[in-house]
Coordinates of C-alpha atoms and ligand atoms in Angstrom, one line a residue:
M1 CA 72.9 58.3 37.0
A2 CA 70.7 56.8 39.6
T3 CA 68.2 59.0 41.5
K4 CA 69.3 60.1 44.9
R5 CA 68.1 58.1 47.8
T6 CA 69.3 57.0 51.2
P7 CA 71.7 55.3 51.8
S8 CA 73.8 56.5 48.9
F9 CA 77.4 57.4 48.1
D10 CA 79.1 59.9 45.8
S11 CA 81.7 59.3 43.1
Y12 CA 84.2 62.1 42.5
N13 CA 86.2 63.6 39.7
P14 CA 89.7 63.1 41.2
A15 CA 91.2 65.9 39.1
T16 CA 88.8 68.5 40.5
G17 CA 87.3 66.9 43.6
E18 CA 83.8 67.6 42.3
V19 CA 81.0 65.1 42.7
A20 CA 80.6 63.1 39.5
G21 CA 77.5 61.2 40.5
T22 CA 75.4 59.7 43.4
Y23 CA 74.6 56.1 43.6
P24 CA 72.7 53.8 45.9
I25 CA 74.4 51.7 48.5
M26 CA 72.6 48.4 47.8
T27 CA 71.6 46.4 50.8
T28 CA 72.1 42.7 51.3
K29 CA 68.4 42.1 50.5
E30 CA 68.7 44.0 47.3
V31 CA 71.8 42.2 46.3
T32 CA 70.2 38.8 47.0
T33 CA 67.1 39.8 45.0
T34 CA 69.3 40.8 42.1
V35 CA 71.1 37.5 42.2
L36 CA 67.8 35.7 42.4
H37 CA 66.6 37.5 39.2
A38 CA 69.8 36.7 37.5
R39 CA 69.3 33.0 38.5
N40 CA 65.8 33.0 37.0
A41 CA 67.2 34.5 33.7
S42 CA 70.0 32.0 33.6
A43 CA 68.1 29.0 31.9
Q44 CA 66.7 31.3 29.2
W45 CA 70.2 32.8 28.5
Q46 CA 71.6 29.3 28.2
K47 CA 68.8 28.2 25.9
L48 CA 69.7 31.0 23.5
G49 CA 72.8 28.9 22.6
F50 CA 76.2 30.1 21.4
T51 CA 74.8 31.7 18.3
G52 CA 72.1 33.7 20.1
R53 CA 74.5 34.8 22.8
K54 CA 77.1 35.8 20.2
K55 CA 74.6 38.0 18.5
V56 CA 73.8 39.8 21.7
L57 CA 77.4 40.2 22.8
L58 CA 78.5 41.5 19.4
A59 CA 75.6 44.0 19.4
W60 CA 76.7 45.1 22.8
S61 CA 80.3 45.5 21.7
S62 CA 79.2 47.6 18.7
L63 CA 77.2 49.9 20.9
I64 CA 80.1 50.4 23.2
I65 CA 82.6 51.3 20.4
N66 CA 80.0 53.5 18.6
R67 CA 79.6 55.4 21.9
V68 CA 83.3 55.5 22.7
D69 CA 83.3 59.3 23.1
Q70 CA 80.6 59.1 25.7
I71 CA 82.1 56.2 27.7
A72 CA 85.7 57.6 27.5
A73 CA 84.4 60.9 28.9
L74 CA 82.8 59.1 31.8
V75 CA 85.9 56.9 32.4
S76 CA 88.1 60.0 32.3
E77 CA 85.7 61.9 34.7
E78 CA 85.7 59.1 37.3
T79 CA 89.3 58.1 37.1
G80 CA 91.1 61.3 36.0
K81 CA 92.9 59.5 33.1
P82 CA 93.4 61.2 29.7
I83 CA 90.6 60.7 27.2
G84 CA 93.0 59.0 24.8
D85 CA 93.9 56.4 27.4
A86 CA 90.2 55.8 28.1
K87 CA 89.5 55.3 24.4
L88 CA 92.3 52.7 24.1
E89 CA 91.0 50.9 27.2
V90 CA 87.5 50.8 25.6
S91 CA 88.9 49.4 22.3
I92 CA 90.8 46.6 24.0
A93 CA 87.8 45.7 26.1
V94 CA 85.6 45.5 23.0
G95 CA 88.2 43.2 21.5
H96 CA 87.8 40.9 24.4
I97 CA 84.0 40.8 24.1
G98 CA 84.3 39.9 20.4
W99 CA 86.8 37.2 21.1
A100 CA 84.8 35.6 23.9
A101 CA 81.6 35.7 21.8
R102 CA 83.3 34.2 18.8
H103 CA 85.3 31.4 20.5
A104 CA 83.0 30.2 23.3
E105 CA 81.4 27.4 21.3
E106 CA 84.7 25.9 20.2
I107 CA 86.2 26.2 23.7
M108 CA 83.2 24.5 25.3
R109 CA 82.8 21.8 22.7
T110 CA 82.4 18.3 24.2
S111 CA 85.7 16.6 24.1
Y112 CA 86.2 12.9 23.5
R113 CA 88.8 11.0 25.7
A114 CA 90.5 7.6 25.3
P115 CA 88.7 5.2 27.7
G116 CA 91.8 3.0 28.3
L117 CA 92.2 -0.8 27.9
L118 CA 90.2 -1.8 31.0
M119 CA 87.2 0.3 30.0
A120 CA 87.6 -0.2 26.2
N121 CA 83.9 -0.9 25.9
M122 CA 83.0 2.7 27.0
S123 CA 82.9 6.0 25.3
A124 CA 84.3 8.8 27.5
T125 CA 83.3 12.5 27.0
V126 CA 83.7 15.7 28.9
Q127 CA 81.0 18.3 28.5
R128 CA 81.3 21.9 29.6
S129 CA 78.4 23.7 31.3
P130 CA 78.0 27.2 32.4
L131 CA 77.9 27.6 36.2
G132 CA 74.7 29.7 36.5
V133 CA 75.2 33.2 38.1
V134 CA 78.7 34.7 38.1
G135 CA 79.4 37.6 40.5
V136 CA 82.1 40.1 39.3
I137 CA 83.7 42.6 41.7
G138 CA 85.9 45.2 39.9
P139 CA 88.5 47.8 40.7
W140 CA 88.7 51.5 39.5
N141 CA 92.0 51.7 37.7
Y142 CA 90.7 50.1 34.4
P143 CA 87.0 50.3 35.1
I144 CA 86.0 49.0 31.6
F145 CA 88.8 46.7 30.5
T146 CA 89.2 44.8 33.8
P147 CA 85.6 43.8 34.6
V148 CA 84.8 43.2 30.9
G149 CA 87.6 40.6 31.0
S150 CA 85.4 38.6 33.4
I151 CA 81.8 39.7 32.4
S152 CA 82.0 39.0 28.7
Y153 CA 83.7 35.6 29.1
A154 CA 81.2 34.6 31.7
L155 CA 78.3 35.7 29.6
A156 CA 79.6 34.0 26.4
A157 CA 79.9 30.8 28.4
G158 CA 76.2 31.0 29.2
N159 CA 76.1 32.5 32.7
T160 CA 74.2 35.5 33.8
V161 CA 76.3 38.1 35.6
V162 CA 75.9 40.5 38.6
F163 CA 78.6 43.1 38.7
K164 CA 79.7 45.3 41.6
P165 CA 82.0 48.1 40.3
S166 CA 84.4 50.0 42.5
E167 CA 82.8 52.8 44.5
Y168 CA 85.3 55.1 42.6
T169 CA 83.8 54.2 39.2
P170 CA 80.1 53.3 39.7
G171 CA 79.0 55.4 36.7
V172 CA 81.1 53.4 34.3
G173 CA 79.7 50.1 35.8
M174 CA 76.1 51.3 35.5
W175 CA 76.8 52.5 31.9
L176 CA 78.1 49.0 30.9
A177 CA 74.9 47.3 32.1
E178 CA 72.6 50.0 30.7
V179 CA 74.1 49.6 27.3
F180 CA 73.9 45.9 27.5
N181 CA 70.3 46.0 28.3
E182 CA 69.6 48.0 25.2
V183 CA 70.4 44.9 23.1
A184 CA 69.5 42.2 25.7
P185 CA 66.6 40.0 24.6
F186 CA 65.2 40.0 28.2
A187 CA 66.1 41.4 31.6
D188 CA 68.5 40.3 34.3
I189 CA 71.2 38.7 32.0
F190 CA 73.7 41.3 33.1
T191 CA 73.0 43.6 36.1
T192 CA 75.2 46.2 37.9
I193 CA 74.8 46.8 41.6
T194 CA 76.4 49.7 43.4
G195 CA 77.8 50.2 46.8
L196 CA 80.8 50.1 49.0
G197 CA 82.8 47.1 50.3
E198 CA 79.8 45.8 52.2
T199 CA 77.8 45.5 49.0
G200 CA 80.6 43.5 47.5
G201 CA 80.6 41.3 50.7
A202 CA 76.8 40.8 50.2
L203 CA 77.5 39.6 46.6
C204 CA 80.1 37.1 48.0
A205 CA 77.5 35.7 50.4
S206 CA 74.5 35.8 48.0
G207 CA 74.7 32.2 46.7
I208 CA 76.3 33.0 43.3
D209 CA 78.0 30.1 41.6
K210 CA 81.4 31.8 41.2
L211 CA 83.0 35.1 42.0
S212 CA 85.5 36.8 39.8
F213 CA 87.4 39.5 41.9
T214 CA 89.9 42.1 40.7
G215 CA 91.4 44.4 43.3
S216 CA 93.9 44.5 46.0
T217 CA 95.4 41.4 47.6
R218 CA 94.2 42.5 51.0
T219 CA 90.5 42.6 49.9
A220 CA 91.0 39.4 47.8
K221 CA 91.8 37.5 51.0
L222 CA 88.6 38.8 52.6
V223 CA 86.6 37.9 49.6
A224 CA 88.1 34.4 49.3
A225 CA 87.4 33.8 53.0
Q226 CA 83.8 34.9 52.7
C227 CA 83.2 32.8 49.6
A228 CA 84.7 29.7 51.2
A229 CA 81.8 29.7 53.7
N230 CA 79.4 28.8 50.8
M231 CA 82.0 26.8 48.8
T232 CA 81.7 29.5 46.2
P233 CA 84.8 29.2 43.9
V234 CA 86.7 32.4 43.1
V235 CA 89.1 33.9 40.5
L236 CA 91.4 36.4 42.2
E237 CA 93.1 39.0 40.1
C238 CA 95.2 41.0 42.6
G239 CA 98.1 43.4 42.8
G240 CA 101.7 43.1 41.6
K241 CA 105.2 44.4 41.9
D242 CA 106.2 43.7 38.3
P243 CA 109.9 43.5 37.5
V244 CA 111.5 44.6 34.3
I245 CA 114.7 42.8 33.4
V246 CA 117.1 44.6 31.0
A247 CA 120.0 42.6 29.6
S248 CA 123.2 44.2 28.2
D249 CA 122.0 43.3 24.6
A250 CA 118.7 45.1 25.0
N251 CA 117.5 47.9 22.7
L252 CA 117.8 50.5 25.4
E253 CA 115.8 53.3 23.7
R254 CA 112.8 51.0 23.4
A255 CA 113.3 49.4 26.8
V256 CA 113.3 52.9 28.5
D257 CA 110.4 54.2 26.5
A258 CA 108.2 51.2 27.3
T259 CA 109.3 50.9 30.9
M260 CA 108.6 54.5 31.7
W261 CA 105.2 54.3 30.0
S262 CA 104.5 51.1 31.8
A263 CA 105.4 52.6 35.2
M264 CA 103.8 56.1 34.8
A265 CA 100.9 55.8 32.4
N266 CA 97.5 55.8 34.1
A267 CA 99.4 57.6 37.0
G268 CA 101.2 54.3 37.7
Q269 CA 97.9 52.7 38.7
S270 CA 98.3 49.5 36.6
C271 CA 98.4 46.1 38.2
I272 CA 100.9 45.1 35.5
G273 CA 102.8 48.4 35.6
A274 CA 106.6 48.3 35.9
E275 CA 107.6 48.9 39.5
R276 CA 111.2 47.8 39.7
V277 CA 113.9 47.5 37.0
Y278 CA 116.9 45.1 37.2
V279 CA 119.3 46.3 34.6
D280 CA 122.7 44.8 33.7
E281 CA 125.4 47.0 35.3
K282 CA 127.1 47.3 31.9
V283 CA 124.2 49.4 30.5
A284 CA 122.7 50.7 33.8
D285 CA 124.2 54.3 33.5
K286 CA 122.8 54.7 29.9
F287 CA 119.4 53.2 30.9
V288 CA 119.2 55.7 33.8
A289 CA 120.3 58.7 31.7
L290 CA 117.7 57.9 29.0
A291 CA 115.0 57.4 31.7
V292 CA 115.7 60.8 33.3
E293 CA 115.7 62.4 29.9
L294 CA 112.3 61.0 29.2
A295 CA 110.9 61.8 32.6
K296 CA 111.7 65.5 31.9
T297 CA 109.2 65.4 29.1
I298 CA 106.4 63.8 31.1
H299 CA 104.1 65.5 33.6
A300 CA 100.9 64.7 35.5
G301 CA 97.9 66.9 35.0
A302 CA 94.1 67.0 34.5
P303 CA 92.8 65.3 31.4
G304 CA 93.7 67.4 28.4
D305 CA 96.8 68.7 30.2
G306 CA 98.9 65.9 31.6
N307 CA 100.5 62.8 30.1
Y308 CA 98.7 61.0 32.9
G309 CA 96.2 62.1 35.5
P310 CA 95.8 62.4 39.3
A311 CA 95.8 59.5 41.7
T312 CA 92.2 58.2 41.4
M313 CA 92.0 57.2 45.0
P314 CA 93.3 60.1 47.3
S315 CA 94.4 57.7 50.0
Q316 CA 97.0 56.1 47.6
L317 CA 98.9 59.4 47.7
K318 CA 100.1 58.6 51.3
V319 CA 101.3 55.1 50.2
I320 CA 103.2 56.6 47.2
Q321 CA 104.9 59.2 49.4
S322 CA 105.7 56.7 52.1
H323 CA 107.4 54.4 49.6
I324 CA 109.5 57.2 48.1
K325 CA 110.6 58.2 51.7
A326 CA 111.3 54.6 52.6
A327 CA 113.4 54.1 49.5
I328 CA 115.5 57.1 50.4
K329 CA 115.7 56.2 54.1
D330 CA 116.8 52.7 53.3
G331 CA 119.7 53.9 51.1
G332 CA 118.2 54.6 47.7
T333 CA 118.8 57.9 45.8
C334 CA 116.5 60.0 43.6
A335 CA 117.6 60.3 40.0
Y336 CA 114.5 62.4 39.2
G337 CA 111.8 63.9 41.5
G338 CA 111.4 62.8 45.1
P339 CA 109.0 63.1 48.0
E340 CA 108.1 66.7 46.8
S341 CA 106.8 65.2 43.6
V342 CA 103.6 64.2 45.5
K343 CA 101.4 67.3 45.0
P344 CA 97.8 66.2 45.6
P345 CA 96.0 65.1 43.6
F346 CA 98.9 64.6 41.3
V347 CA 102.2 62.9 41.5
Q348 CA 105.0 64.0 39.1
P349 CA 107.4 61.3 37.8
V350 CA 109.9 59.8 40.3
I351 CA 112.9 57.7 39.4
L352 CA 114.7 56.0 42.3
L353 CA 118.0 54.2 42.2
D354 CA 119.8 51.4 44.1
V355 CA 117.0 50.8 46.6
P356 CA 117.7 47.8 48.9
E357 CA 115.6 44.8 48.3
G358 CA 114.2 44.8 51.8
S359 CA 112.7 48.3 51.6
A360 CA 108.9 48.6 51.6
A361 CA 109.4 50.4 48.3
M362 CA 110.7 47.2 46.8
Q363 CA 108.4 44.8 48.5
E364 CA 104.9 46.5 48.4
E365 CA 102.8 47.6 45.5
T366 CA 103.3 51.4 45.1
F367 CA 100.6 52.0 42.5
G368 CA 102.0 55.4 41.6
P369 CA 104.1 57.0 38.8
T370 CA 107.4 55.9 40.4
I371 CA 110.1 53.5 39.1
I372 CA 113.0 52.0 41.0
I373 CA 116.1 51.1 38.9
N374 CA 118.6 48.7 40.5
S375 CA 121.7 47.4 38.6
V376 CA 122.6 43.8 38.7
R377 CA 125.8 41.9 37.9
N378 CA 124.2 39.4 35.5
M379 CA 120.8 38.0 34.4
H380 CA 121.0 35.2 37.0
E381 CA 120.8 37.9 39.7
A382 CA 118.1 39.7 37.9
I383 CA 116.0 36.5 37.7
E384 CA 116.6 35.7 41.4
L385 CA 115.6 39.2 42.6
S386 CA 112.6 39.2 40.3
N387 CA 111.4 36.0 41.8
A388 CA 112.1 37.0 45.4
S389 CA 108.9 39.1 45.5
G390 CA 105.8 37.9 47.3
Y391 CA 103.9 38.9 44.1
G392 CA 103.9 37.2 40.7
L393 CA 101.7 38.9 38.3
G394 CA 103.6 40.1 35.1
A395 CA 107.1 40.8 34.0
N396 CA 109.0 42.4 31.1
V397 CA 112.3 41.2 29.7
W398 CA 114.4 43.3 27.3
S399 CA 117.0 41.4 25.5
K400 CA 117.8 40.6 21.8
R401 CA 119.0 37.1 22.4
Q402 CA 118.1 35.9 25.9
G403 CA 114.4 36.8 26.2
K404 CA 112.9 33.4 26.1
R405 CA 115.5 31.8 28.4
I406 CA 114.9 34.5 31.0
A407 CA 111.2 34.4 30.6
A408 CA 111.1 30.7 31.3
E409 CA 112.6 31.2 34.7
L410 CA 110.3 33.8 36.0
E411 CA 107.7 33.0 38.6
C412 CA 104.8 35.0 37.3
G413 CA 101.6 34.6 35.3
M414 CA 102.6 36.7 32.2
V415 CA 105.9 37.8 30.6
A416 CA 106.3 40.3 27.7
I417 CA 109.6 40.0 25.9
N418 CA 110.8 43.3 24.3
S419 CA 107.3 44.7 25.0
T420 CA 105.1 45.7 27.9
F421 CA 101.4 45.3 28.7
S422 CA 100.9 43.5 25.3
F423 CA 99.6 40.3 26.8
A424 CA 96.6 42.1 28.2
A425 CA 95.5 43.1 24.7
I426 CA 95.9 39.6 23.2
A427 CA 92.5 38.0 23.9
S428 CA 93.6 34.5 23.2
V429 CA 96.1 34.3 26.1
P430 CA 95.2 33.9 29.8
F431 CA 95.8 36.8 32.2
G432 CA 96.5 36.3 35.9
G433 CA 99.1 35.8 38.5
V434 CA 100.7 33.5 41.0
K435 CA 101.6 33.9 44.7
Q436 CA 100.1 37.0 46.3
S437 CA 98.9 38.2 42.8
G438 CA 96.1 35.7 42.9
Y439 CA 94.8 32.6 41.2
G440 CA 92.6 31.6 38.4
R441 CA 92.7 33.3 35.0
V442 CA 90.7 35.7 32.9
H443 CA 90.9 36.0 29.1
G444 CA 91.6 33.2 26.5
P445 CA 90.3 29.7 26.7
E446 CA 91.5 29.3 30.3
G447 CA 89.6 32.4 31.3
L448 CA 86.4 31.3 29.6
L449 CA 86.6 27.8 31.1
E450 CA 86.8 29.5 34.6
Y451 CA 83.0 30.2 34.1
T452 CA 82.2 26.6 33.3
Y453 CA 82.4 23.3 35.0
P454 CA 83.4 19.9 33.4
R455 CA 80.7 17.2 33.4
T456 CA 82.2 13.8 32.6
V457 CA 79.8 11.5 30.7
V458 CA 80.8 7.9 30.0
R459 CA 78.6 5.4 28.1
T460 CA 78.7 1.7 27.6
R461 CA 79.2 1.0 23.9
F462 CA 79.0 -2.8 24.1
N463 CA 79.0 -5.3 27.0
L464 CA 82.2 -7.3 27.7
P465 CA 82.0 -10.9 28.8
M466 CA 83.7 -9.9 32.1
N467 CA 82.1 -7.3 34.3
F468 CA 84.4 -6.1 37.1
L469 CA 81.8 -3.8 38.5
S470 CA 79.5 -6.5 39.7
F471 CA 79.0 -8.8 42.7
K472 CA 79.1 -11.6 40.2
R473 CA 82.7 -11.0 39.4
K474 CA 84.9 -14.1 39.5
A475 CA 88.3 -14.4 41.3
S476 CA 89.9 -15.4 38.0
E477 CA 88.8 -12.0 36.6
E478 CA 90.3 -10.1 39.5
K479 CA 93.6 -12.0 38.9
L480 CA 93.5 -11.2 35.2
V481 CA 93.2 -7.5 35.9
V482 CA 96.2 -7.6 38.3
T483 CA 98.3 -9.6 35.9
L484 CA 97.4 -7.3 33.0
T485 CA 98.3 -4.3 35.1
R486 CA 101.7 -5.8 35.9
W487 CA 102.4 -6.7 32.3
L488 CA 101.3 -3.4 30.9
K489 CA 103.1 -1.4 33.6
G490 CA 100.0 0.4 34.7
R491 CA 98.8 1.2 31.1
L492 CA 95.3 -0.1 31.8
G493 CA 93.7 3.3 32.4
Ligands
LIG501 P1 90.1 47.1 46.4 O1 90.6 45.8 46.8 O2 90.2 48.2 47.3 O3 88.6 47.0 45.8 C1 88.2 46.2 44.8 C2 86.7 46.0 44.8 O4 86.4 45.2 46.0 C3 85.9 47.2 44.9 O5 84.8 47.1 44.1 C4 85.5 47.3 46.4 O6 84.3 47.9 46.6 C5 85.3 45.8 46.7 N1 85.4 45.4 48.1 C6 86.1 46.1 49.1 N2 85.9 45.4 50.3 C7 85.2 44.3 50.0 C8 84.7 43.2 50.8 N3 85.0 43.1 52.1 N4 84.0 42.2 50.2 C9 83.8 42.3 48.8 N5 84.2 43.3 48.0 C10 84.9 44.3 48.6 O7 91.0 47.4 45.0 P2 91.1 48.7 44.2 O8 91.8 49.8 45.0 O9 89.7 49.0 43.6 O10 91.9 48.3 42.9 C11 93.3 48.4 42.9 C12 94.0 47.0 43.1 O11 93.5 46.2 42.1 C13 95.5 47.1 42.9 O12 96.1 46.3 43.9 C14 95.7 46.5 41.6 O13 97.0 45.9 41.4 C15 94.6 45.5 41.5 N6 94.3 45.1 40.1 C16 94.6 43.9 39.7 C17 94.3 43.5 38.4 C18 94.6 42.1 37.9 O14 94.0 41.8 36.9 N7 95.5 41.4 38.5 C19 93.7 44.5 37.5 C20 93.4 45.7 38.0 C21 93.7 46.0 39.3

């Protein structure tokens, strides 16, 4: 923990309300200086090459997993989530570090392209270069997994990184950089800065080469606007309202088990958590009955007691309660729990049925342990309603035979068929959304390439008798190009 100084802020244990730590609110000047140091370290980090960087990243990942008890305890203290959940989160994050470290070289290898007929005398290549300094702004709900999905890929690609964790989980953010610096060959490769929103704003304006933001859609828009002033590119990983589609041929036991976990684990504070279910009316009653049965066995409580913990951010409790009330007011019914399930700092499981699509509970991200189950006449209706959302992050489809067909029609960044959350743990696939859920990707080759830029290099291999790119060009040569273009139907390039 950092030493107390002014100005500073406290992080809290949301289960007890006790102060977990005190951290500095870094000023614009301090942020700019940190970014400058990161920039100075950048050339040396690039010079280490893929092998050198891989060594450092793998040593970092080993330290993290060897200290899983320590970091899981800290994650649990700052978020309120069960230790077991925190350990799983750490393991998946470590998997991403390893994947990024091991695959960066192959993903960034120079690619050779066909030069086309007109430029047949040229060789055409595309090189990939790191950007320089990448800024990462993270949320509190998965304070290891989420930022590591940007940090490790940016580092593996050869960038240095300055990370601003959420003000709810600054201790976890500091820990990540401290452990990295135990194995770092020199300083300033990966630094954590602490503070509130203003410190994040200072990072956006600090002249970084790219910003990778994970958080709410509302903040993402502010961040994107601020970055636009400097032409700083951004990756935006925002909220969601993920649908679950259940067909009549689904394995209902599995679908209910996974959907309830997806909706309620981590106290429902998962960007890719199930928020609304569209179940075929032929199996809706059974689905609801199984969900209620399962809900009876789940309860919120402090780590060590509950299946999931408290709301990490106390202000979210109001949103959760207002969505439950709106769902009922708009015509929905409670199959399990209700407004009384919100008992600060905990929210016990809530299952709502038949909530009209226009309700705030169906439109906005609830981010709590609630699930809405609406029945539909057929899968066409389920797809249409799923796509009617302003968000487009993830989706789950449960069907024995129609999974791929339904998945192909969904407007979202990720779909799990007969599964939930799994794409987040597969390092080779990109993670991200469309519409209000953001743009750009983390994870996989696409996620790694976000932290690089393409440099096209073309080279003359031999000189042609005709040179179109010259004032000495003849009219007959121009005519030849036009004629060839016509004959080849545009296949000159
Ligand atoms: P948030 O938007 O409140 O905060 C995110 C981060 O932005 C914090 O570090 C905060 O300090 C910083 N910030 C706040 N104001 C800022 C400003 N003006 N300029 C720069 N930075 C600023 O989000 P949160 O409550 O921490 O996280 C929860 C949200 O994150 C949910 O909506 C969830 O769906 C989303 N999320 C998305 C993903 C994903 O990958 N798509 C993953 C996890 C969480």
